[in-house]
Amino acid sequence: MEEKSKGISLRRKRTKKPNISAPKSTSFRGDVARSATDRPVETDGKGDGRSHLGVPRERPQLGGQTSDLVKRRYSTRFTQGTVDWTVGAPPVPSVPSIPNQFGGQQAAGRGGPFGLSHAISVDINAFKDPSLRPEQYVAGILSDASEQDIRDYQLHLRKAKNRTSTDLQQNVYQNRTQFIKISREAEKLKGEMRTLRSLMSELESTLNQPTPYNSVSRKKANRGSIADQEVLWNSQLQSLWKNIEGSQKFLPAIPGRHVLQRSEYWSELNAATWKPMRSVTIILLNDHLLVATQKRARMDQPSPNAIGSSPKPPPTPSKFVAQRCWPLQDIKVDDLTATSATVGANGMKKPREDLQNAIRVNIGRESFTFRHERSTSDEKDNLLQNIRKTVDELHRSLSAEAGETRKTRDSIKYLASRDPALSNQTALLENLSNSMSKDKPNVLIEVDGKPQNFRWVETQIDELDIDIALQRFEESVMRVEKLRHLSRGLKGNAIAQDLMNFKLDERASKLAVLVTRQLVDTHSYHNATQGNVGWLRRLGFEDRAREAYLHARSTVITKRTRQCIFEGDLFQYIFQLSFVYFTIIKNTVSIYQSCFPPLMMSACVKWAKEHVDGLNDILVRQLSSISQSSKVWTECMDKTREHAMMLTEVGMDFKDFVGRNVEDDSPDSGDGTSVGLGLQ
């Protein structure tokens, strides 16, 4: 009964050995999966089924023959390298074709229908090559392109050109802004260098001044003069350098520096124990506070009672060594009498006796404590009062200097120094230097009912320079007109008016050069020419606009006539020449009449007459070998006169001038009658 209750066990002795088959290789992944699913499920006594692939069996704890067989069965490996997965597998199907209703949308989403070439991209790096040949490059990339590809490539080129132009304008604006900023910093540095040069010259003159006479009457006579006061201050500094070693390193001679108070019998206290460390002397100047310690006596000096010693020399003044020196605007001096106190037996605070004559000097994170040795003296109170008074005066002087610096920047002299072109205007600079002592540093200008200083004018000129650099011609011309109107209103200050006119004329000339260049490039377009000529007229350069326009049209006539080639037919050649001449003359006169006032029309008529004479010279050379009675000569002259009638559309009649030298016996012959310019 006990054996039946235990159930079947792997450890039970069997009379027959179990037959365990060897591992078999599978030919397809599906067979492995099928064998795994077809494997029987073993169940235990409780009835829950466990497959071999789901939950592994529990290994036996003890060894034996059966357990060895089970381990060998479990440790079987399937070699994947020898499996041929293609055995019995069907062939790989081909990719199905995309329907037409979906193929068009997919192709459109990817840049074009199937079967067409891809869009040609613009290679920006190729254009950076200095040895690029445009004809060969375009022929190479567009050799197999379709018409649509060429149009797309042209559109991409235009977009790249616009982006490049925008980047160029932004770079010019940024460079201009940086240039203005750097120029202002340079002018600021130049002003500081001039100030330093003046201070150095004053220092040199101060050091080279002779010692004043010892005469009492001389001192009394010059006691109230500023020069004598400077000499006195200089002598005090020299005495300070002589008595205190190292003081000249802290306190070099500058104009106005002088000694205010010298306080002795001070001791420097330890910050932790409040015990004196060394004896010091405090010297107060108008801009610094100097602390000097007494120089120690040498230990190798002979004793006065020694035998054979020389008599004692007369006492010399004690020497001091400069220890610390601080600028007054960087320190803070506090009275320790009120800050340090002790609590007495009755609970009342009373000041400490050892700190009643002590002061504390705070500079940054450091602090130094000094105490006067004579408690009955008022030296501490006098020193504190003088320090506070000197600090207040120093702050007021620094504020006044800052205000003077701002006024100097706003002055006409400062604005003139910012323009390097003024260096050649000696007369204007001389007038500026002579008037600076009389004129106010700030010149007020009324703009739209509000007073503005000359700094506002300089800002407007800087904005004008930016507009010119970015070729915003309309804004630039409007700004020049506005500033010229303001300049005409400065009748009370001729120097400021001359300076402002000089700056405006320089900017207007630079702007006129750019507009003239654009006029020469676009002289064949009516609206562009009218706008460019209008800008030049508003700037006051009408003559430059007229000469540039007529010269550009003359260049066109020369270029077009050279394109007419004589191929043996004289009539055809004369026809082409006359048509080119009179067509260009007619268009030139038409644009000229719409751009320039009638008072300037005589220059255009003179220009047209010169080109008609040039055509007559060509006719003389071409028809000189042909008889006037021939048919060719007659046809050529008739066609030339017919083309000359085109000028009647613009109010000119040059038909009497056409062929006049050809019909005469010589170019200089004439009937002696005066002929006008041919205006109707």
Coordinates of C-alpha atoms in Angstrom, one line a residue, residues 48-393:
D48 CA -2.4 19.9 -14.2
G49 CA -0.7 19.4 -17.6
R50 CA 2.7 20.7 -18.2
S51 CA 4.3 20.7 -21.7
H52 CA 8.0 20.2 -22.3
L53 CA 8.3 23.6 -23.9
G54 CA 6.3 25.5 -21.4
V55 CA 7.7 24.6 -17.9
P56 CA 10.9 22.6 -17.6
R57 CA 11.0 19.5 -15.5
E58 CA 12.4 19.5 -12.0
R59 CA 15.8 18.0 -12.1
P60 CA 16.4 15.0 -9.8
Q61 CA 18.4 15.7 -6.7
L62 CA 20.3 12.4 -6.6
G63 CA 22.4 10.8 -9.4
G64 CA 21.6 7.5 -11.1
Q65 CA 21.4 5.8 -14.5
T66 CA 18.0 7.2 -15.1
S67 CA 19.0 10.8 -14.2
D68 CA 22.0 10.5 -16.5
L69 CA 19.8 9.5 -19.4
V70 CA 17.5 12.4 -18.6
K71 CA 20.4 14.8 -18.5
R72 CA 21.7 13.5 -21.8
R73 CA 18.2 13.9 -23.3
Y74 CA 17.9 17.5 -22.0
S75 CA 21.4 18.5 -23.1
T76 CA 20.8 17.8 -26.7
R77 CA 21.5 20.7 -29.0
F78 CA 20.2 21.3 -32.5
T79 CA 22.9 22.5 -35.0
Q80 CA 21.5 25.4 -36.9
G81 CA 24.4 25.7 -39.4
T82 CA 23.5 22.5 -41.1
V83 CA 19.8 23.2 -41.6
D84 CA 18.8 24.1 -45.2
W85 CA 15.7 26.2 -44.9
T86 CA 15.2 26.4 -48.6
V87 CA 14.3 22.7 -49.0
G88 CA 10.7 22.4 -49.8
A89 CA 10.0 26.2 -49.6
P90 CA 8.0 27.9 -52.3
P91 CA 9.7 30.5 -54.5
V92 CA 9.8 34.1 -53.4
P93 CA 6.8 36.0 -55.0
S94 CA 7.5 39.1 -57.1
V95 CA 6.7 42.7 -55.9
P96 CA 3.1 43.6 -57.1
S97 CA 2.6 46.7 -59.2
I98 CA 1.1 49.8 -57.7
P99 CA -2.3 50.7 -59.1
N100 CA -2.6 53.9 -61.2
Q101 CA -4.9 55.6 -58.7
F102 CA -2.4 55.3 -56.0
G103 CA 0.8 55.5 -58.0
G104 CA 0.3 59.1 -59.1
Q105 CA -0.2 60.3 -55.5
Q106 CA 2.8 58.5 -54.2
A107 CA 5.0 59.8 -57.1
A108 CA 3.7 63.3 -56.6
G109 CA 4.6 63.1 -52.9
R110 CA 8.1 62.0 -53.7
G111 CA 8.8 64.7 -56.2
G112 CA 7.5 63.5 -59.6
P113 CA 5.9 60.6 -61.5
F114 CA 7.7 57.3 -61.9
G115 CA 9.9 57.0 -64.9
L116 CA 11.0 60.7 -65.0
S117 CA 14.4 62.1 -63.9
H118 CA 14.9 63.7 -60.5
A119 CA 15.0 67.4 -60.1
I120 CA 18.4 69.0 -60.6
S121 CA 19.6 70.6 -57.4
V122 CA 21.6 73.8 -57.3
D123 CA 25.1 73.2 -56.0
I124 CA 26.2 76.4 -54.2
N125 CA 29.7 75.1 -53.7
A126 CA 30.2 74.8 -57.4
F127 CA 29.6 78.6 -57.8
K128 CA 32.4 79.3 -55.3
D129 CA 35.0 77.9 -57.6
P130 CA 37.0 80.8 -59.1
S131 CA 37.8 78.7 -62.2
L132 CA 34.1 77.9 -63.0
R133 CA 33.1 78.2 -66.6
P134 CA 29.4 78.9 -66.7
E135 CA 28.8 77.7 -70.3
Q136 CA 30.4 74.3 -69.7
Y137 CA 28.9 73.8 -66.3
V138 CA 25.3 74.5 -67.6
A139 CA 25.8 72.4 -70.6
G140 CA 27.1 69.5 -68.5
I141 CA 24.2 69.4 -65.9
L142 CA 21.4 70.2 -68.3
S143 CA 22.5 68.0 -71.2
D144 CA 19.8 65.4 -70.6
A145 CA 17.3 67.6 -68.8
S146 CA 13.8 68.2 -70.0
E147 CA 12.1 71.5 -70.4
Q148 CA 10.4 71.3 -67.1
D149 CA 13.7 70.4 -65.4
I150 CA 15.3 73.5 -67.0
R151 CA 12.5 75.7 -65.7
D152 CA 12.8 74.2 -62.2
Y153 CA 16.5 74.7 -62.2
Q154 CA 16.1 78.3 -63.3
L155 CA 13.6 78.9 -60.5
H156 CA 16.0 77.4 -58.0
L157 CA 18.8 79.6 -59.3
R158 CA 16.6 82.7 -58.8
K159 CA 15.7 81.6 -55.3
A160 CA 19.4 81.1 -54.5
K161 CA 20.2 84.5 -55.9
N162 CA 17.5 86.1 -53.8
R163 CA 18.8 84.4 -50.7
T164 CA 22.4 85.4 -51.4
S165 CA 21.3 89.0 -52.0
T166 CA 19.4 89.0 -48.7
D167 CA 22.4 87.6 -46.8
L168 CA 24.6 90.1 -48.4
Q169 CA 22.4 93.0 -47.3
Q170 CA 22.2 91.6 -43.7
N171 CA 26.0 91.2 -43.6
V172 CA 26.5 94.8 -44.9
Y173 CA 24.1 96.1 -42.2
Q174 CA 25.8 94.1 -39.5
N175 CA 29.3 95.1 -40.6
R176 CA 28.2 98.8 -40.8
T177 CA 26.8 98.6 -37.3
Q178 CA 30.0 97.1 -36.0
F179 CA 32.0 99.7 -37.9
I180 CA 30.1 102.5 -36.3
K181 CA 30.4 100.9 -32.8
I182 CA 34.2 100.4 -33.3
S183 CA 34.6 103.9 -34.6
R184 CA 32.9 105.3 -31.5
E185 CA 35.1 103.3 -29.3
A186 CA 38.2 104.5 -31.2
E187 CA 37.1 108.1 -30.8
K188 CA 36.6 107.5 -27.1
L189 CA 40.0 106.0 -26.8
K190 CA 41.5 108.9 -28.8
G191 CA 39.9 111.4 -26.4
E192 CA 41.3 109.6 -23.4
M193 CA 44.8 109.6 -25.0
R194 CA 44.6 113.3 -25.6
T195 CA 43.6 113.8 -21.9
L196 CA 46.6 111.6 -20.9
R197 CA 48.9 113.6 -23.1
S198 CA 47.8 116.9 -21.6
L199 CA 48.2 115.4 -18.1
M200 CA 51.7 114.2 -18.9
S201 CA 52.6 117.6 -20.3
E202 CA 51.3 119.3 -17.1
L203 CA 53.3 116.8 -15.0
E204 CA 56.5 117.5 -16.9
S205 CA 56.0 121.3 -16.6
T206 CA 55.3 120.9 -12.8
L207 CA 58.4 118.8 -12.2
N208 CA 60.5 121.3 -14.1
Q209 CA 59.3 124.3 -12.2
P210 CA 62.1 126.1 -10.2
T211 CA 62.1 126.3 -6.4
P212 CA 60.5 129.5 -5.2
Y213 CA 62.6 132.3 -3.7
N214 CA 63.1 132.5 0.0
S215 CA 62.2 136.1 0.2
V216 CA 59.3 136.7 2.5
S217 CA 58.0 139.6 0.5
R218 CA 58.0 137.4 -2.6
K219 CA 55.8 134.8 -0.8
K220 CA 53.4 137.4 0.5
A221 CA 53.0 138.9 -2.9
N222 CA 52.2 135.6 -4.6
R223 CA 50.3 133.9 -1.8
G224 CA 46.9 134.3 -3.4
S225 CA 47.9 133.2 -6.9
I226 CA 47.1 129.8 -8.3
A227 CA 50.6 129.3 -9.6
D228 CA 52.1 129.8 -6.2
Q229 CA 49.6 127.4 -4.7
E230 CA 50.7 124.7 -7.2
V231 CA 54.3 125.4 -6.3
L232 CA 53.4 125.0 -2.6
W233 CA 51.6 121.8 -3.2
N234 CA 54.5 120.5 -5.2
S235 CA 57.0 121.3 -2.4
Q236 CA 54.8 119.5 0.1
L237 CA 54.8 116.4 -2.1
Q238 CA 58.6 116.5 -2.4
S239 CA 58.9 116.8 1.4
L240 CA 56.6 113.9 1.8
W241 CA 58.7 111.8 -0.6
K242 CA 61.8 112.7 1.3
N243 CA 60.5 111.9 4.8
I244 CA 58.5 108.7 3.9
E245 CA 60.3 106.1 1.9
G246 CA 58.2 104.5 -0.8
S247 CA 55.6 107.2 -0.8
Q248 CA 56.5 108.3 -4.3
K249 CA 55.5 104.9 -5.6
F250 CA 52.0 105.3 -4.2
L251 CA 51.6 109.0 -4.7
P252 CA 53.2 110.2 -8.0
A253 CA 53.0 113.9 -8.8
I254 CA 49.8 114.9 -10.7
P255 CA 48.3 118.4 -11.0
G256 CA 46.2 119.3 -7.9
R257 CA 47.4 116.6 -5.6
H258 CA 48.4 118.0 -2.2
V259 CA 48.6 117.0 1.5
L260 CA 45.7 118.0 3.8
Q261 CA 46.6 116.6 7.2
R262 CA 49.4 114.7 8.9
S263 CA 48.3 112.9 12.0
E264 CA 50.9 111.1 14.3
Y265 CA 50.9 109.0 17.5
W266 CA 48.6 106.3 16.0
S267 CA 48.9 102.5 16.7
E268 CA 47.7 99.7 14.5
L269 CA 45.6 97.2 16.5
N270 CA 45.3 93.5 16.1
A271 CA 41.8 92.7 14.9
A272 CA 41.5 89.7 17.3
T273 CA 43.1 90.8 20.5
W274 CA 42.9 94.7 20.1
K275 CA 46.5 94.9 21.1
P276 CA 48.8 97.4 19.4
M277 CA 51.2 96.0 16.8
R278 CA 53.1 99.0 15.5
S279 CA 53.2 102.8 15.6
V280 CA 51.9 104.4 12.4
T281 CA 51.4 107.9 11.0
I282 CA 48.3 108.7 8.9
I283 CA 48.7 111.3 6.1
L284 CA 45.5 112.5 4.4
L285 CA 45.7 113.8 0.8
N286 CA 43.0 115.2 -1.4
D287 CA 42.5 111.8 -3.1
H288 CA 44.3 109.2 -1.0
L289 CA 44.9 108.0 2.6
L290 CA 48.5 107.0 3.3
V291 CA 49.6 104.9 6.3
A292 CA 53.3 104.9 7.2
T293 CA 55.2 103.0 9.9
Q294 CA 58.3 104.2 11.7
K295 CA 61.6 102.9 10.3
R296 CA 63.4 100.7 12.8
A297 CA 66.9 101.8 14.0
R298 CA 69.9 99.8 12.9
M299 CA 71.3 97.4 15.5
D300 CA 75.0 97.8 14.5
Q301 CA 75.2 101.5 15.7
P302 CA 78.0 102.0 18.4
S303 CA 77.0 102.7 22.0
P304 CA 77.5 106.3 23.1
N305 CA 79.2 105.2 26.4
A306 CA 81.8 103.0 24.7
I307 CA 85.4 103.8 25.2
G308 CA 87.0 105.5 22.2
S309 CA 83.6 106.2 20.6
S310 CA 83.2 109.4 18.6
P311 CA 80.9 112.1 20.0
K312 CA 77.2 111.6 19.4
P313 CA 76.1 113.2 16.1
P314 CA 73.2 115.6 16.1
P315 CA 69.7 113.9 16.0
T316 CA 68.3 113.5 12.5
P317 CA 64.6 113.5 11.8
S318 CA 62.9 110.1 12.1
K319 CA 62.3 108.2 8.9
F320 CA 59.1 106.5 8.0
V321 CA 58.2 103.8 5.5
A322 CA 55.0 103.8 3.4
Q323 CA 53.0 100.7 4.3
R324 CA 49.5 101.1 2.8
C325 CA 47.8 103.6 0.6
W326 CA 44.1 103.6 -0.5
P327 CA 42.0 105.9 -2.8
L328 CA 39.4 107.8 -0.8
Q329 CA 36.6 106.7 -3.1
D330 CA 37.3 103.0 -2.3
I331 CA 37.4 103.1 1.5
K332 CA 35.0 103.6 4.3
V333 CA 36.1 105.0 7.7
D334 CA 34.0 104.2 10.8
D335 CA 34.3 105.5 14.4
L336 CA 34.6 102.6 16.8
T337 CA 33.5 104.6 19.8
A338 CA 29.8 104.3 19.0
T339 CA 30.0 100.8 17.5
S340 CA 31.9 99.0 20.2
A341 CA 30.4 99.1 23.7
T342 CA 30.2 96.8 26.8
V343 CA 27.2 96.1 29.1
G344 CA 27.7 97.4 32.6
A345 CA 26.4 96.0 35.9
N346 CA 23.3 98.1 35.7
G347 CA 22.5 96.8 32.2
M348 CA 23.5 100.1 30.5
K349 CA 25.9 100.1 27.5
K350 CA 29.1 102.1 27.9
P351 CA 32.0 102.5 25.4
R352 CA 35.1 100.5 25.9
E353 CA 38.0 102.5 27.2
D354 CA 40.6 100.9 24.9
L355 CA 38.6 101.8 21.8
Q356 CA 37.5 105.3 22.6
N357 CA 40.0 106.9 20.1
A358 CA 39.9 104.1 17.5
I359 CA 38.8 104.1 13.9
R360 CA 38.3 101.3 11.4
V361 CA 39.2 101.6 7.7
N362 CA 37.2 99.2 5.5
I363 CA 38.3 98.5 2.0
G364 CA 36.6 95.6 0.2
R365 CA 36.7 92.6 2.5
E366 CA 39.6 93.8 4.5
S367 CA 39.5 96.1 7.6
F368 CA 42.3 97.8 9.6
T369 CA 41.9 99.3 13.1
F370 CA 43.9 102.3 14.3
R371 CA 43.9 103.9 17.8
H372 CA 45.3 107.3 18.8
E373 CA 47.5 107.1 21.8
R374 CA 46.5 110.4 23.4
S375 CA 43.0 110.0 24.8
T376 CA 42.6 113.7 25.6
S377 CA 43.4 114.9 22.1
D378 CA 40.8 115.8 19.4
E379 CA 43.0 114.4 16.7
K380 CA 40.7 111.5 15.9
D381 CA 37.6 113.8 15.5
N382 CA 39.5 116.2 13.3
L383 CA 40.8 113.4 11.1
L384 CA 37.3 111.9 10.6
Q385 CA 35.8 115.2 9.8
N386 CA 38.5 116.0 7.2
I387 CA 38.2 112.6 5.6
R388 CA 34.4 112.9 5.2
K389 CA 34.7 116.4 3.9
T390 CA 37.4 115.4 1.4
V391 CA 35.4 112.4 0.2
D392 CA 32.4 114.6 -0.5
E393 CA 34.5 117.1 -2.4

